[in-house]
Short mmCIF file of C-alpha atoms in Angstrom, two decimals:
data_model
loop_
_atom_site.label_atom_id
_atom_site.label_comp_id
_atom_site.label_asym_id
_atom_site.label_seq_id
_atom_site.Cartn_x
_atom_site.Cartn_y
_atom_site.Cartn_z
CA MET Z 163 0.00 0.00 0.00
CA THR Z 164 1.62 3.31 -1.08
CA LYS Z 165 0.72 6.91 -0.47
CA LEU Z 166 -0.48 8.61 -3.65
CA SER Z 167 -1.60 11.97 -2.22
CA SER Z 168 -2.89 13.57 0.92
CA TRP Z 169 -6.46 12.60 0.18
CA PHE Z 170 -6.49 8.92 -0.72
CA VAL Z 171 -4.37 5.83 -0.55
CA VAL Z 172 -3.80 3.36 -3.38
CA ASP Z 173 -4.77 -0.19 -2.59
CA LYS Z 174 -4.77 -3.23 -4.86
CA ALA Z 175 -8.42 -3.76 -3.94
CA ASP Z 176 -9.24 -0.26 -5.25
CA LEU Z 177 -7.57 -1.01 -8.57
CA ILE Z 178 -9.54 -4.25 -9.00
CA ALA Z 179 -12.77 -2.57 -7.89
CA GLY Z 180 -12.19 0.34 -10.27
CA ILE Z 181 -11.68 -1.99 -13.24
CA SER Z 182 -14.78 -3.96 -12.31
CA VAL Z 183 -16.88 -0.81 -12.02
CA ALA Z 184 -15.54 0.50 -15.35
CA GLY Z 185 -16.85 -2.67 -16.97
CA LEU Z 186 -20.30 -1.79 -15.63
CA MET Z 187 -20.08 1.93 -16.43
CA LEU Z 188 -19.49 1.48 -20.16
CA PRO Z 189 -22.66 -0.43 -21.09
CA GLU Z 190 -24.73 1.59 -18.60
CA ALA Z 191 -23.39 4.85 -20.02
CA VAL Z 192 -24.30 3.88 -23.57
CA ALA Z 193 -27.72 2.68 -22.46
CA TYR Z 194 -28.48 5.77 -20.35
CA ALA Z 195 -27.46 8.03 -23.22
CA GLY Z 196 -30.03 6.20 -25.31
CA ILE Z 197 -32.68 6.82 -22.63
CA ALA Z 198 -31.89 10.55 -22.71
CA GLY Z 199 -31.82 10.59 -26.52
CA LEU Z 200 -28.19 11.75 -26.63
CA PRO Z 201 -25.04 10.32 -28.29
CA PRO Z 202 -23.20 7.66 -26.21
CA HIS Z 203 -20.02 9.72 -25.91
CA ARG Z 204 -21.85 12.28 -23.75
CA ALA Z 205 -22.56 9.71 -21.07
CA ILE Z 206 -19.01 8.33 -21.25
CA LEU Z 207 -17.43 11.79 -20.87
CA ALA Z 208 -19.87 12.54 -18.05
CA GLY Z 209 -18.82 9.40 -16.21
CA ILE Z 210 -15.11 10.17 -16.56
CA ALA Z 211 -15.47 13.83 -15.51
CA GLY Z 212 -17.93 13.08 -12.72
CA CYS Z 213 -15.79 10.37 -11.11
CA LEU Z 214 -12.55 12.36 -11.26
CA VAL Z 215 -14.04 15.56 -9.84
CA TYR Z 216 -16.04 13.80 -7.14
CA ALA Z 217 -12.87 12.02 -5.97
CA VAL Z 218 -11.39 15.46 -5.22
CA PHE Z 219 -14.36 17.04 -3.43
CA GLY Z 220 -16.48 14.13 -2.16
CA ARG Z 221 -15.94 11.81 0.78
CA SER Z 222 -17.85 8.57 0.02
CA ARG Z 223 -15.49 5.71 -0.84
CA PHE Z 224 -18.27 3.82 -2.63
CA ALA Z 225 -19.90 6.60 -4.66
CA ILE Z 226 -19.46 6.27 -8.44
CA VAL Z 227 -20.65 9.61 -9.82
CA SER Z 228 -21.81 8.95 -13.36
CA PRO Z 229 -25.06 9.13 -15.38
CA THR Z 230 -27.98 7.37 -13.71
CA SER Z 231 -31.17 5.89 -15.10
CA SER Z 232 -33.43 8.30 -13.21
CA SER Z 233 -31.51 11.42 -14.23
CA ALA Z 234 -31.41 10.20 -17.85
CA ALA Z 235 -35.16 9.64 -17.83
CA ILE Z 236 -35.89 13.05 -16.30
CA LEU Z 237 -33.51 14.75 -18.75
CA ALA Z 238 -35.30 13.02 -21.63
CA ALA Z 239 -38.67 14.19 -20.30
CA THR Z 240 -37.30 17.72 -19.87
CA LEU Z 241 -35.94 17.90 -23.41
CA ALA Z 242 -39.25 16.57 -24.74
CA VAL Z 243 -41.13 19.66 -23.49
CA VAL Z 244 -38.70 22.31 -24.75
CA PRO Z 245 -38.83 23.37 -28.40
CA GLY Z 246 -36.00 23.01 -30.90
CA ASP Z 247 -34.29 20.54 -33.20
CA ALA Z 248 -31.78 17.89 -32.14
CA THR Z 249 -28.86 20.35 -32.16
CA VAL Z 250 -30.70 22.87 -29.99
CA LYS Z 251 -31.84 20.19 -27.57
CA ALA Z 252 -28.30 18.83 -27.27
CA GLY Z 253 -27.18 22.33 -26.30
CA LEU Z 254 -30.06 22.69 -23.86
CA ALA Z 255 -29.05 19.38 -22.28
CA THR Z 256 -25.62 20.87 -21.56
CA VAL Z 257 -27.27 23.97 -20.08
CA ALA Z 258 -29.50 21.77 -17.90
CA VAL Z 259 -26.45 19.90 -16.57
CA ALA Z 260 -24.66 23.18 -15.82
CA LEU Z 261 -27.76 24.57 -14.09
CA ALA Z 262 -28.04 21.40 -12.02
CA GLY Z 263 -24.42 21.79 -10.96
CA CYS Z 264 -24.93 25.44 -10.03
CA LEU Z 265 -28.06 24.61 -8.02
CA PHE Z 266 -26.12 21.93 -6.15
CA VAL Z 267 -23.34 24.41 -5.30
CA ILE Z 268 -25.80 27.13 -4.23
CA ALA Z 269 -27.65 24.63 -2.04
CA ALA Z 270 -24.32 23.59 -0.46
CA LEU Z 271 -23.34 27.20 0.23
CA LEU Z 272 -26.75 27.87 1.80
CA ARG Z 273 -26.48 24.58 3.74
CA LEU Z 274 -29.73 23.24 2.38
CA GLY Z 275 -28.78 19.57 2.63
CA GLY Z 276 -31.84 18.88 4.74
CA ILE Z 277 -34.11 19.74 1.81
CA THR Z 278 -34.13 16.10 0.75
CA GLY Z 279 -36.19 15.44 3.85
CA PHE Z 280 -39.13 16.99 2.00
CA ILE Z 281 -39.14 13.99 -0.32
CA SER Z 282 -40.12 11.18 2.00
CA ARG Z 283 -38.68 7.69 1.63
CA PRO Z 284 -42.09 6.15 0.79
CA VAL Z 285 -42.40 8.62 -2.08
CA LEU Z 286 -38.86 7.81 -3.25
CA ARG Z 287 -39.65 4.10 -3.14
CA GLY Z 288 -42.83 4.58 -5.12
CA PHE Z 289 -41.09 6.88 -7.59
CA ALA Z 290 -38.23 4.38 -7.99
CA LEU Z 291 -40.69 1.57 -8.66
CA GLY Z 292 -42.65 3.55 -11.24
CA LEU Z 293 -39.46 4.81 -12.87
CA ALA Z 294 -37.97 1.30 -13.01
CA ILE Z 295 -41.10 -0.08 -14.69
CA THR Z 296 -41.12 2.82 -17.18
CA ILE Z 297 -37.45 2.46 -18.12
CA ILE Z 298 -37.62 -1.33 -18.36
CA LEU Z 299 -40.68 -1.10 -20.58
CA HIS Z 300 -38.82 1.33 -22.85
CA GLN Z 301 -35.88 -1.08 -23.06
CA LEU Z 302 -38.04 -3.97 -24.24
CA PRO Z 303 -38.37 -2.70 -27.86
CA ILE Z 304 -34.56 -2.57 -28.02
CA LEU Z 305 -34.37 -6.09 -26.66
CA VAL Z 306 -36.92 -7.50 -29.14
CA GLY Z 307 -35.70 -5.42 -32.08
CA VAL Z 308 -38.97 -3.58 -32.87
CA PRO Z 309 -39.43 0.23 -32.71
CA VAL Z 310 -42.54 1.17 -30.72
CA GLN Z 311 -44.35 4.47 -30.11
CA GLY Z 312 -46.99 5.33 -27.54
CA SER Z 313 -48.45 8.46 -25.96
CA ASN Z 314 -48.51 6.88 -22.50
CA ILE Z 315 -47.38 3.76 -20.72
CA ILE Z 316 -50.54 1.81 -21.55
CA THR Z 317 -50.54 2.55 -25.28
CA TYR Z 318 -46.79 1.94 -25.36
CA ALA Z 319 -47.15 -1.50 -23.79
CA ALA Z 320 -50.12 -2.30 -26.03
CA ALA Z 321 -48.15 -1.35 -29.15
CA LEU Z 322 -45.20 -3.46 -28.02
CA PHE Z 323 -47.23 -6.62 -27.54
CA ALA Z 324 -49.36 -5.96 -30.63
CA ALA Z 325 -46.14 -6.19 -32.67
CA VAL Z 326 -45.17 -9.57 -31.19
CA LEU Z 327 -45.13 -11.22 -34.62
CA GLN Z 328 -42.51 -8.69 -35.74
CA TRP Z 329 -40.13 -9.39 -32.88
CA ASN Z 330 -36.68 -10.48 -34.01
CA PRO Z 331 -36.13 -13.95 -32.45
CA ILE Z 332 -32.34 -13.62 -32.63
CA SER Z 333 -32.47 -10.26 -30.87
CA VAL Z 334 -34.80 -11.66 -28.22
CA ALA Z 335 -32.52 -14.65 -27.66
CA VAL Z 336 -29.41 -12.46 -27.32
CA GLY Z 337 -31.15 -10.12 -24.88
CA LEU Z 338 -32.62 -12.91 -22.74
CA VAL Z 339 -29.35 -14.84 -22.53
CA ALA Z 340 -27.53 -11.63 -21.52
CA LEU Z 341 -30.21 -10.83 -18.92
CA VAL Z 342 -30.13 -14.30 -17.36
CA ALA Z 343 -26.33 -14.23 -17.27
CA LEU Z 344 -26.34 -10.82 -15.57
CA LEU Z 345 -28.84 -11.92 -12.94
CA LEU Z 346 -26.84 -15.08 -12.19
CA LEU Z 347 -23.52 -13.21 -12.02
CA LYS Z 348 -25.07 -10.74 -9.56
CA ARG Z 349 -24.95 -13.53 -7.01
CA LEU Z 350 -21.16 -13.64 -7.23
CA PRO Z 351 -19.71 -10.66 -5.32
CA GLY Z 352 -16.58 -9.22 -6.83
CA VAL Z 353 -17.21 -10.68 -10.28
CA PRO Z 354 -17.58 -7.94 -12.96
CA GLY Z 355 -20.72 -9.45 -14.43
CA ALA Z 356 -21.56 -6.53 -16.73
CA PHE Z 357 -18.04 -6.51 -18.16
CA LEU Z 358 -18.11 -10.26 -18.80
CA VAL Z 359 -21.52 -10.07 -20.49
CA LEU Z 360 -20.32 -7.08 -22.50
CA ALA Z 361 -17.29 -9.05 -23.73
CA ALA Z 362 -19.43 -12.11 -24.50
CA GLY Z 363 -21.87 -9.98 -26.49
CA ILE Z 364 -19.07 -8.47 -28.56
CA LEU Z 365 -17.60 -11.93 -29.16
CA ALA Z 366 -20.98 -13.35 -30.21
CA SER Z 367 -21.54 -10.41 -32.54
CA TYR Z 368 -18.16 -11.03 -34.20
CA LEU Z 369 -18.44 -14.82 -34.45
CA PHE Z 370 -22.04 -15.12 -35.57
CA GLY Z 371 -22.47 -11.89 -37.54
CA LEU Z 372 -25.48 -10.79 -35.49
CA GLU Z 373 -25.95 -7.59 -37.49
CA ALA Z 374 -26.69 -9.69 -40.58
CA HIS Z 375 -29.53 -11.33 -38.61
CA GLY Z 376 -31.17 -7.98 -37.90
CA VAL Z 377 -29.65 -7.42 -34.44
CA LYS Z 378 -28.81 -3.74 -33.99
CA LEU Z 379 -25.30 -2.87 -32.86
CA VAL Z 380 -24.05 0.16 -30.94
CA GLY Z 381 -21.79 1.27 -33.78
CA ALA Z 382 -18.76 3.52 -33.62
CA ILE Z 383 -18.59 5.87 -30.62
CA GLU Z 384 -16.81 9.09 -31.53
CA ILE Z 385 -15.30 10.98 -28.60
CA LEU Z 386 -15.11 14.55 -29.89
CA PRO Z 387 -14.88 16.83 -26.85
CA GLN Z 388 -15.48 20.50 -27.59
CA TRP Z 389 -16.22 23.61 -25.60
CA PRO Z 390 -19.92 23.99 -24.81
CA SER Z 391 -21.85 26.84 -26.36
CA LEU Z 392 -25.26 28.33 -25.67
CA PRO Z 393 -27.88 27.19 -28.20
CA GLU Z 394 -30.01 29.77 -29.95
CA ALA Z 395 -33.15 29.55 -27.83
CA GLY Z 396 -35.45 32.22 -26.49
CA TRP Z 397 -35.77 33.45 -22.92
CA ALA Z 398 -39.01 31.50 -22.52
CA THR Z 399 -37.19 28.26 -23.34
CA TYR Z 400 -34.40 28.96 -20.86
CA SER Z 401 -36.81 29.94 -18.09
CA ARG Z 402 -38.78 26.75 -18.67
CA LEU Z 403 -35.57 24.75 -18.59
CA VAL Z 404 -34.72 26.23 -15.18
CA GLN Z 405 -38.13 25.17 -13.82
CA PHE Z 406 -37.62 21.59 -14.97
CA THR Z 407 -34.05 21.42 -13.67
CA VAL Z 408 -35.22 21.71 -10.05
CA PRO Z 409 -36.92 18.26 -10.04
CA LEU Z 410 -33.79 16.85 -11.72
CA VAL Z 411 -31.63 18.17 -8.87
CA LEU Z 412 -34.02 16.91 -6.21
CA ILE Z 413 -34.25 13.34 -7.48
CA LEU Z 414 -30.55 13.23 -8.37
CA PHE Z 415 -29.50 14.24 -4.88
CA ALA Z 416 -32.13 12.10 -3.17
CA GLU Z 417 -30.89 9.06 -5.10
CA SER Z 418 -27.22 9.94 -4.56
CA TRP Z 419 -27.56 10.72 -0.86
CA GLY Z 420 -29.61 7.59 -0.34
CA THR Z 421 -26.82 5.51 -1.90
CA MET Z 422 -23.99 7.30 -0.11
CA ARG Z 423 -25.64 7.37 3.31
CA GLY Z 424 -26.89 3.80 3.09
CA LEU Z 425 -23.44 2.44 2.32
CA ALA Z 426 -21.76 4.71 4.89
CA LEU Z 427 -24.10 3.59 7.67
CA ARG Z 428 -23.43 -0.03 6.78
CA TYR Z 429 -19.76 0.49 7.64
CA GLY Z 430 -20.18 2.94 10.51
CA GLU Z 431 -18.86 5.89 8.48
CA THR Z 432 -20.17 9.46 8.51
CA LEU Z 433 -20.73 11.90 5.67
CA GLU Z 434 -21.48 15.62 5.72
CA VAL Z 435 -24.54 16.23 3.58
CA ASN Z 436 -23.70 19.77 2.46
CA ARG Z 437 -20.17 18.76 1.45
CA GLU Z 438 -21.65 16.02 -0.73
CA LEU Z 439 -24.01 18.60 -2.24
CA GLY Z 440 -21.01 20.70 -3.25
CA ALA Z 441 -19.15 17.67 -4.60
CA LEU Z 442 -22.10 16.69 -6.77
CA GLY Z 443 -22.35 20.29 -7.97
CA ALA Z 444 -18.70 20.34 -8.98
CA ALA Z 445 -19.09 16.97 -10.73
CA ASN Z 446 -22.09 18.20 -12.75
CA ILE Z 447 -20.34 21.43 -13.71
CA ALA Z 448 -17.37 19.38 -14.92
CA SER Z 449 -19.77 17.15 -16.86
CA ALA Z 450 -21.32 20.22 -18.48
CA LEU Z 451 -17.89 21.50 -19.52
CA ALA Z 452 -17.28 18.12 -21.15
CA GLN Z 453 -20.78 18.34 -22.72
CA GLY Z 454 -21.90 15.33 -20.77
CA MET Z 455 -25.06 14.32 -18.92
CA PRO Z 456 -26.31 14.84 -15.36
CA VAL Z 457 -24.31 12.72 -12.92
CA GLY Z 458 -24.97 11.31 -9.48
CA ALA Z 459 -24.14 8.38 -7.25
CA GLY Z 460 -26.48 5.73 -8.66
CA PHE Z 461 -27.62 2.64 -6.78
CA SER Z 462 -26.24 0.03 -9.17
CA ALA Z 463 -22.73 1.52 -9.55
CA GLY Z 464 -22.43 2.32 -5.84
CA PHE Z 465 -23.37 -1.16 -4.71
CA ALA Z 466 -21.19 -2.66 -7.44
CA SER Z 467 -18.27 -0.67 -6.02
CA GLU Z 468 -18.97 -2.05 -2.55
CA ALA Z 469 -19.33 -5.60 -3.85
CA ALA Z 470 -16.02 -5.28 -5.71
CA GLY Z 471 -14.24 -4.40 -2.45
CA ALA Z 472 -13.59 -0.64 -2.72
CA LYS Z 473 -11.40 0.64 0.13
CA THR Z 474 -10.93 4.35 -0.67
CA ARG Z 475 -12.01 7.02 -3.15
CA ALA Z 476 -9.18 5.83 -5.39
CA THR Z 477 -11.72 3.33 -6.73
CA THR Z 478 -13.66 6.06 -8.51
CA VAL Z 479 -10.43 7.40 -10.05
CA PHE Z 480 -9.46 3.96 -11.35
CA ALA Z 481 -13.00 3.51 -12.65
CA ALA Z 482 -12.74 6.76 -14.64
CA ILE Z 483 -9.30 5.87 -15.98
CA GLY Z 484 -10.45 2.35 -16.79
CA LEU Z 485 -13.47 3.69 -18.67
CA ALA Z 486 -11.26 6.08 -20.68
CA ILE Z 487 -8.78 3.30 -21.55
CA LEU Z 488 -11.59 0.93 -22.42
CA ILE Z 489 -13.22 3.30 -24.87
CA ALA Z 490 -9.87 4.45 -26.32
CA CYS Z 491 -8.40 1.00 -26.86
CA ALA Z 492 -11.52 -1.05 -27.46
CA GLY Z 493 -13.57 1.43 -29.50
CA PRO Z 494 -13.85 -0.83 -32.56
CA LEU Z 495 -14.87 -3.73 -30.35
CA VAL Z 496 -17.50 -1.65 -28.53
CA ALA Z 497 -18.99 -0.84 -31.93
CA LEU Z 498 -19.84 -4.55 -32.23
CA LEU Z 499 -21.81 -4.56 -28.97
CA PRO Z 500 -25.42 -5.69 -29.59
CA GLU Z 501 -28.03 -3.22 -28.38
CA PRO Z 502 -30.13 -6.02 -26.81
CA VAL Z 503 -27.18 -6.64 -24.46
CA LEU Z 504 -27.29 -2.97 -23.43
CA ALA Z 505 -31.01 -3.26 -22.79
CA ALA Z 506 -30.33 -6.33 -20.65
CA VAL Z 507 -27.71 -4.39 -18.64
CA VAL Z 508 -30.21 -1.61 -17.89
CA ILE Z 509 -32.96 -4.07 -16.96
CA ALA Z 510 -30.63 -6.06 -14.70
CA ALA Z 511 -29.42 -2.87 -13.02
CA LEU Z 512 -33.02 -1.89 -12.21
CA THR Z 513 -34.28 -5.23 -10.94
CA HIS Z 514 -33.56 -4.18 -7.35
CA ALA Z 515 -36.07 -1.34 -7.74
CA LEU Z 516 -38.81 -3.82 -8.72
CA ASP Z 517 -38.74 -5.43 -5.28
CA PRO Z 518 -42.19 -4.63 -3.79
CA SER Z 519 -41.24 -5.62 -0.22
CA PRO Z 520 -40.37 -2.06 0.97
CA ILE Z 521 -43.79 -0.83 -0.17
CA LEU Z 522 -45.60 -3.88 1.24
CA HIS Z 523 -43.77 -3.22 4.51
CA LEU Z 524 -45.47 0.19 4.59
CA ARG Z 525 -48.82 -1.54 4.25
CA ARG Z 526 -48.06 -3.73 7.24
CA LEU Z 527 -47.07 -0.65 9.21
CA HIS Z 528 -50.25 1.17 8.11
CA ARG Z 529 -48.04 4.15 7.26
CA ASP Z 530 -47.65 5.94 3.91
CA PHE Z 531 -48.57 2.93 1.77
CA TYR Z 532 -50.95 4.88 -0.45
CA VAL Z 533 -48.43 7.72 -0.75
CA ALA Z 534 -45.84 5.28 -2.18
CA VAL Z 535 -48.40 3.68 -4.50
CA GLY Z 536 -49.58 7.13 -5.61
CA ALA Z 537 -46.03 8.13 -6.49
CA ALA Z 538 -45.52 4.94 -8.54
CA LEU Z 539 -48.84 5.37 -10.37
CA GLY Z 540 -48.05 9.05 -10.97
CA VAL Z 541 -44.88 8.15 -12.86
CA LEU Z 542 -46.68 5.47 -14.87
CA ALA Z 543 -49.71 7.60 -15.71
CA LEU Z 544 -48.21 11.10 -16.05
CA GLY Z 545 -44.68 10.40 -17.19
CA VAL Z 546 -41.34 10.78 -15.45
CA LEU Z 547 -41.23 14.57 -15.07
CA ASN Z 548 -44.83 15.12 -14.02
CA GLY Z 549 -44.61 11.97 -11.91
CA MET Z 550 -41.62 13.48 -10.09
CA LEU Z 551 -43.53 16.69 -9.43
CA LEU Z 552 -46.49 14.65 -8.19
CA ALA Z 553 -44.16 12.66 -5.93
CA ILE Z 554 -42.86 15.89 -4.36
CA ALA Z 555 -46.43 17.14 -3.94
CA LEU Z 556 -47.40 13.86 -2.28
CA SER Z 557 -44.48 14.19 0.15
CA LEU Z 558 -45.56 17.66 1.16
CA ALA Z 559 -49.25 16.71 1.27
CA ALA Z 560 -48.53 13.72 3.51
CA MET Z 561 -46.47 15.90 5.83
CA MET Z 562 -49.12 18.64 5.94
CA HIS Z 563 -51.88 16.11 6.59
CA ARG Z 564 -49.95 14.64 9.51
CA LEU Z 565 -49.15 18.05 10.97
CA ALA Z 566 -52.63 19.47 10.38
CA SER Z 567 -54.44 16.50 11.99
CA PRO Z 568 -52.37 15.63 15.06
CA TYR Z 569 -53.48 13.33 17.83
CA VAL Z 570 -54.30 15.18 21.07
CA ALA Z 571 -53.59 12.93 24.08
CA ARG Z 572 -55.31 13.12 27.46
CA LEU Z 573 -52.66 12.57 30.12
CA GLY Z 574 -52.81 10.92 33.53
CA ARG Z 575 -50.34 10.10 36.30
CA LEU Z 576 -48.65 6.69 36.04
CA GLY Z 577 -48.99 5.11 39.49
CA ASP Z 578 -47.35 7.16 42.23
CA SER Z 579 -44.60 8.44 39.93
CA HIS Z 580 -44.03 11.89 38.44
CA ASN Z 581 -44.64 10.51 34.95
CA PHE Z 582 -47.73 11.41 32.92
CA VAL Z 583 -48.83 9.20 30.02
CA ASP Z 584 -51.69 8.83 27.53
CA VAL Z 585 -54.66 7.43 29.51
CA SER Z 586 -56.05 5.72 26.39
CA ARG Z 587 -52.95 3.50 26.26
CA HIS Z 588 -52.29 2.97 29.96
CA SER Z 589 -55.19 1.62 32.01
CA ASP Z 590 -53.32 2.16 35.28
CA ALA Z 591 -52.92 5.91 34.67
CA SER Z 592 -54.99 8.15 36.96
CA GLN Z 593 -56.45 11.62 36.46
CA THR Z 594 -56.92 14.37 38.99
CA ALA Z 595 -60.58 15.27 39.42
CA GLY Z 596 -61.39 18.67 37.96
CA ILE Z 597 -58.15 18.87 35.95
CA ALA Z 598 -57.78 17.92 32.25
CA ILE Z 599 -54.25 17.52 30.91
CA TRP Z 600 -53.85 17.73 27.11
CA ARG Z 601 -50.80 17.17 24.93
CA PRO Z 602 -50.85 17.88 21.14
CA GLY Z 603 -48.84 15.28 19.24
CA GLU Z 604 -47.28 17.80 16.83
CA THR Z 605 -45.81 21.28 17.01
CA LEU Z 606 -48.41 24.07 16.91
CA PHE Z 607 -48.36 26.14 13.72
CA PHE Z 608 -50.78 28.03 11.49
CA GLY Z 609 -52.05 24.86 9.84
CA ASN Z 610 -53.21 23.05 12.97
CA ALA Z 611 -53.48 25.50 15.87
CA ASP Z 612 -57.17 26.36 15.41
CA THR Z 613 -58.05 22.66 14.97
CA ILE Z 614 -56.13 21.58 18.07
CA PHE Z 615 -57.46 24.31 20.34
CA GLY Z 616 -60.96 23.80 18.98
CA GLU Z 617 -60.81 20.10 19.86
CA ILE Z 618 -59.43 20.76 23.35
CA LEU Z 619 -62.06 23.46 23.95
CA ALA Z 620 -64.93 21.18 22.87
CA ARG Z 621 -63.71 18.21 24.94
CA SER Z 622 -63.09 20.43 27.98
CA ASN Z 623 -66.51 22.12 27.80
CA SER Z 624 -68.22 18.72 27.65
CA GLU Z 625 -66.65 17.64 30.96
CA ALA Z 626 -68.64 18.52 34.08
CA GLY Z 627 -66.88 19.93 37.13
CA LEU Z 628 -63.73 20.94 35.25
CA ARG Z 629 -61.90 23.78 36.96
CA ALA Z 630 -58.47 23.70 35.25
CA VAL Z 631 -56.84 22.69 31.99
CA ILE Z 632 -53.13 21.89 31.70
CA LEU Z 633 -51.68 22.23 28.20
CA SER Z 634 -48.36 20.43 27.63
CA LEU Z 635 -46.41 22.23 24.88
CA GLU Z 636 -43.36 19.95 24.78
CA GLU Z 637 -43.67 19.44 21.01
CA SER Z 638 -43.65 23.19 20.25
CA PHE Z 639 -40.17 24.71 20.33
CA ASP Z 640 -41.54 27.93 18.81
CA LEU Z 641 -44.89 29.37 17.68
CA ASP Z 642 -45.82 31.42 14.65
CA SER Z 643 -48.18 34.39 14.97
CA THR Z 644 -51.26 32.38 13.98
CA ALA Z 645 -50.57 29.70 16.60
CA MET Z 646 -49.93 32.42 19.21
CA ASP Z 647 -53.24 34.12 18.37
CA ALA Z 648 -55.05 30.78 18.63
CA LEU Z 649 -53.43 30.13 22.02
CA THR Z 650 -54.46 33.52 23.45
CA GLU Z 651 -58.00 33.09 22.08
CA PHE Z 652 -58.19 29.64 23.70
CA GLU Z 653 -56.88 31.01 26.98
CA GLY Z 654 -59.49 33.79 26.86
CA ALA Z 655 -62.33 31.35 26.15
CA MET Z 656 -61.27 29.18 29.09
CA ARG Z 657 -61.06 32.21 31.38
CA ARG Z 658 -64.57 33.30 30.42
CA ALA Z 659 -65.78 29.78 31.21
CA GLY Z 660 -64.18 30.03 34.65
CA ILE Z 661 -61.49 27.43 33.87
CA ARG Z 662 -57.85 28.07 34.75
CA VAL Z 663 -55.24 27.33 32.09
CA GLN Z 664 -51.80 26.15 33.19
CA PHE Z 665 -48.98 25.50 30.69
CA ALA Z 666 -46.47 22.68 31.08
CA ARG Z 667 -43.09 21.91 29.47
CA VAL Z 668 -42.97 25.34 27.88
CA HIS Z 669 -39.79 26.16 25.95
CA ASP Z 670 -38.06 29.44 26.72
CA ARG Z 671 -38.76 30.92 23.29
CA VAL Z 672 -42.46 30.22 23.70
CA ARG Z 673 -42.40 31.79 27.18
CA ASP Z 674 -40.84 34.95 25.74
CA LEU Z 675 -43.43 35.07 22.98
CA MET Z 676 -46.31 34.59 25.42
CA THR Z 677 -45.01 37.49 27.51
CA THR Z 678 -44.74 39.71 24.42
CA ALA Z 679 -48.26 38.69 23.34
CA GLY Z 680 -49.71 39.84 26.67
CA VAL Z 681 -50.50 36.50 28.35
CA THR Z 682 -50.91 37.32 32.05
CA ASP Z 683 -48.81 35.77 34.84
CA VAL Z 684 -46.57 33.83 32.44
CA GLY Z 685 -44.03 33.11 35.17
CA SER Z 686 -46.53 31.44 37.51
CA ARG Z 687 -48.65 29.78 34.81
CA CYS Z 688 -45.81 28.11 32.90
CA SER Z 689 -44.25 24.99 34.45
CA PHE Z 690 -41.24 22.97 33.37
CA SER Z 691 -43.01 19.64 33.88
CA VAL Z 692 -46.56 18.30 33.93
CA ASP Z 693 -46.10 17.27 37.56
CA ASP Z 694 -45.15 20.86 38.47
CA ALA Z 695 -48.19 22.13 36.56
CA VAL Z 696 -50.54 19.82 38.50
CA ALA Z 697 -48.95 20.95 41.77
CA ALA Z 698 -49.39 24.60 40.75
CA VAL Z 699 -53.07 24.08 39.95
CA LEU Z 700 -53.71 22.21 43.22
CA ALA Z 701 -51.90 24.90 45.19
CA ALA Z 702 -53.99 27.62 43.52
CA SER Z 703 -57.17 25.64 44.32
CA GLY Z 704 -56.50 25.66 48.06
CA PRO Z 705 -56.00 22.92 50.68
CA ASN Z 706 -59.32 21.25 49.88
CA ALA Z 707 -58.38 20.31 46.34
CA SER Z 708 -59.43 16.86 45.19
CA MET Z 709 -56.98 13.95 45.06
CA PRO Z 710 -56.45 11.84 41.92
CA ARG Z 711 -59.16 9.49 40.77
CA GLN Z 712 -58.60 6.25 38.84
CA VAL Z 713 -59.74 5.92 35.21
#
């Protein structure tokens, strides 16, 4: 083991892992370029630039920053809605990659790494499932050797199976054999399955003359790097492109961070989210300068790097160098690669996303199942781009629904302790006669304050002999103006009804706000614990106050 620089160490395992990953990157790059409707060399240059730049700025030893299936699909959907011919759209693709890189860098500088939390994991799982089905379905015409068109997923599938008599049996056989081989080789960790299948496909094409049997080949890949230039497009086109780049950044980072964090946690390593944002931004800017495609840390390449035994970030450097050598030295051989083999590589790489168990697990938990299903159906019914926007909307809607409809617990003392728990879940909890203790399950804000206080007011007014209400605000670190208004209105309504309101577990910021808002006797009416609040109410009621009663 020798020191190469101050930021990574060369290890034989990294060299082997890098070569293995390069064998996967080549067929995936060509296939993902086809998904985006761009020449193969753009994906190859993107993979080389992305890996090299990420190795400098990033910190994940497993991340392989290259084109991904999801980013390719979203880029294709984005280019489909902007006007222009193929040349203009190729230029707009470069602009979209540069914009994505700039958005990543801006988000890193503003420390917005937590923004991915607004896309919940159930939505990501549903989106990944819908996207995997969509991409696989679009690879099937390549595998069977029949061009197919369709305005939506249903018509596309119908057209594909309606043309079953036109399927090329040789193309189908090549694709199926490649797919089965890839799935079997996946079970052998450390074996570069994609590279071996790639080599076997090239050999079969040479020996059996597959092109003469109607099997389409990749053809010559010309690497002609040139400086990017702005295409001649109007302001309206550029502004629309900016709008559609935001979903690209969100899904690219969500996928990348999910891969990086998942692998890091598996080995007890830590990553800084905003640093990874900046690293991805730099990688995408480098890809744009090379006129490449959007890049991120995809699931298949990341887990392939782990399986191959990556030790440091040197793996991603060796992968980039290996990819460059492979395309430079084996260009004529790559031209013989059958396209059905590429389709098989994409399908095999996405099989993990077809696993329904994470979504079925949500059903067993009775949590977010329909949100995940809705995200998957949104991609299938509305397309990748609109499906992504729907997935984001579902994330926010699910969060708002949970926050706007919180559970309000009635608390009681647990035995003779100082602990207060939900009486509906603990039969041995006791309440103090004449005192109702309420605890909202979520922080109070403008979307739920009126609902929560309305529920507490109605339940308190329906209870005979009630002389005090204790409101536990432990979930509310701060209050907005609407929540503060609702609290003072609730406190006034209770006072007019002759019921004392005592506050428990009040944070200091909320205390300050209550004082500023004019709530009387804040010091004596705010307690640090529910037990202290009960004691304060009993003390204010005099020596004849009632003792606890069992419920």
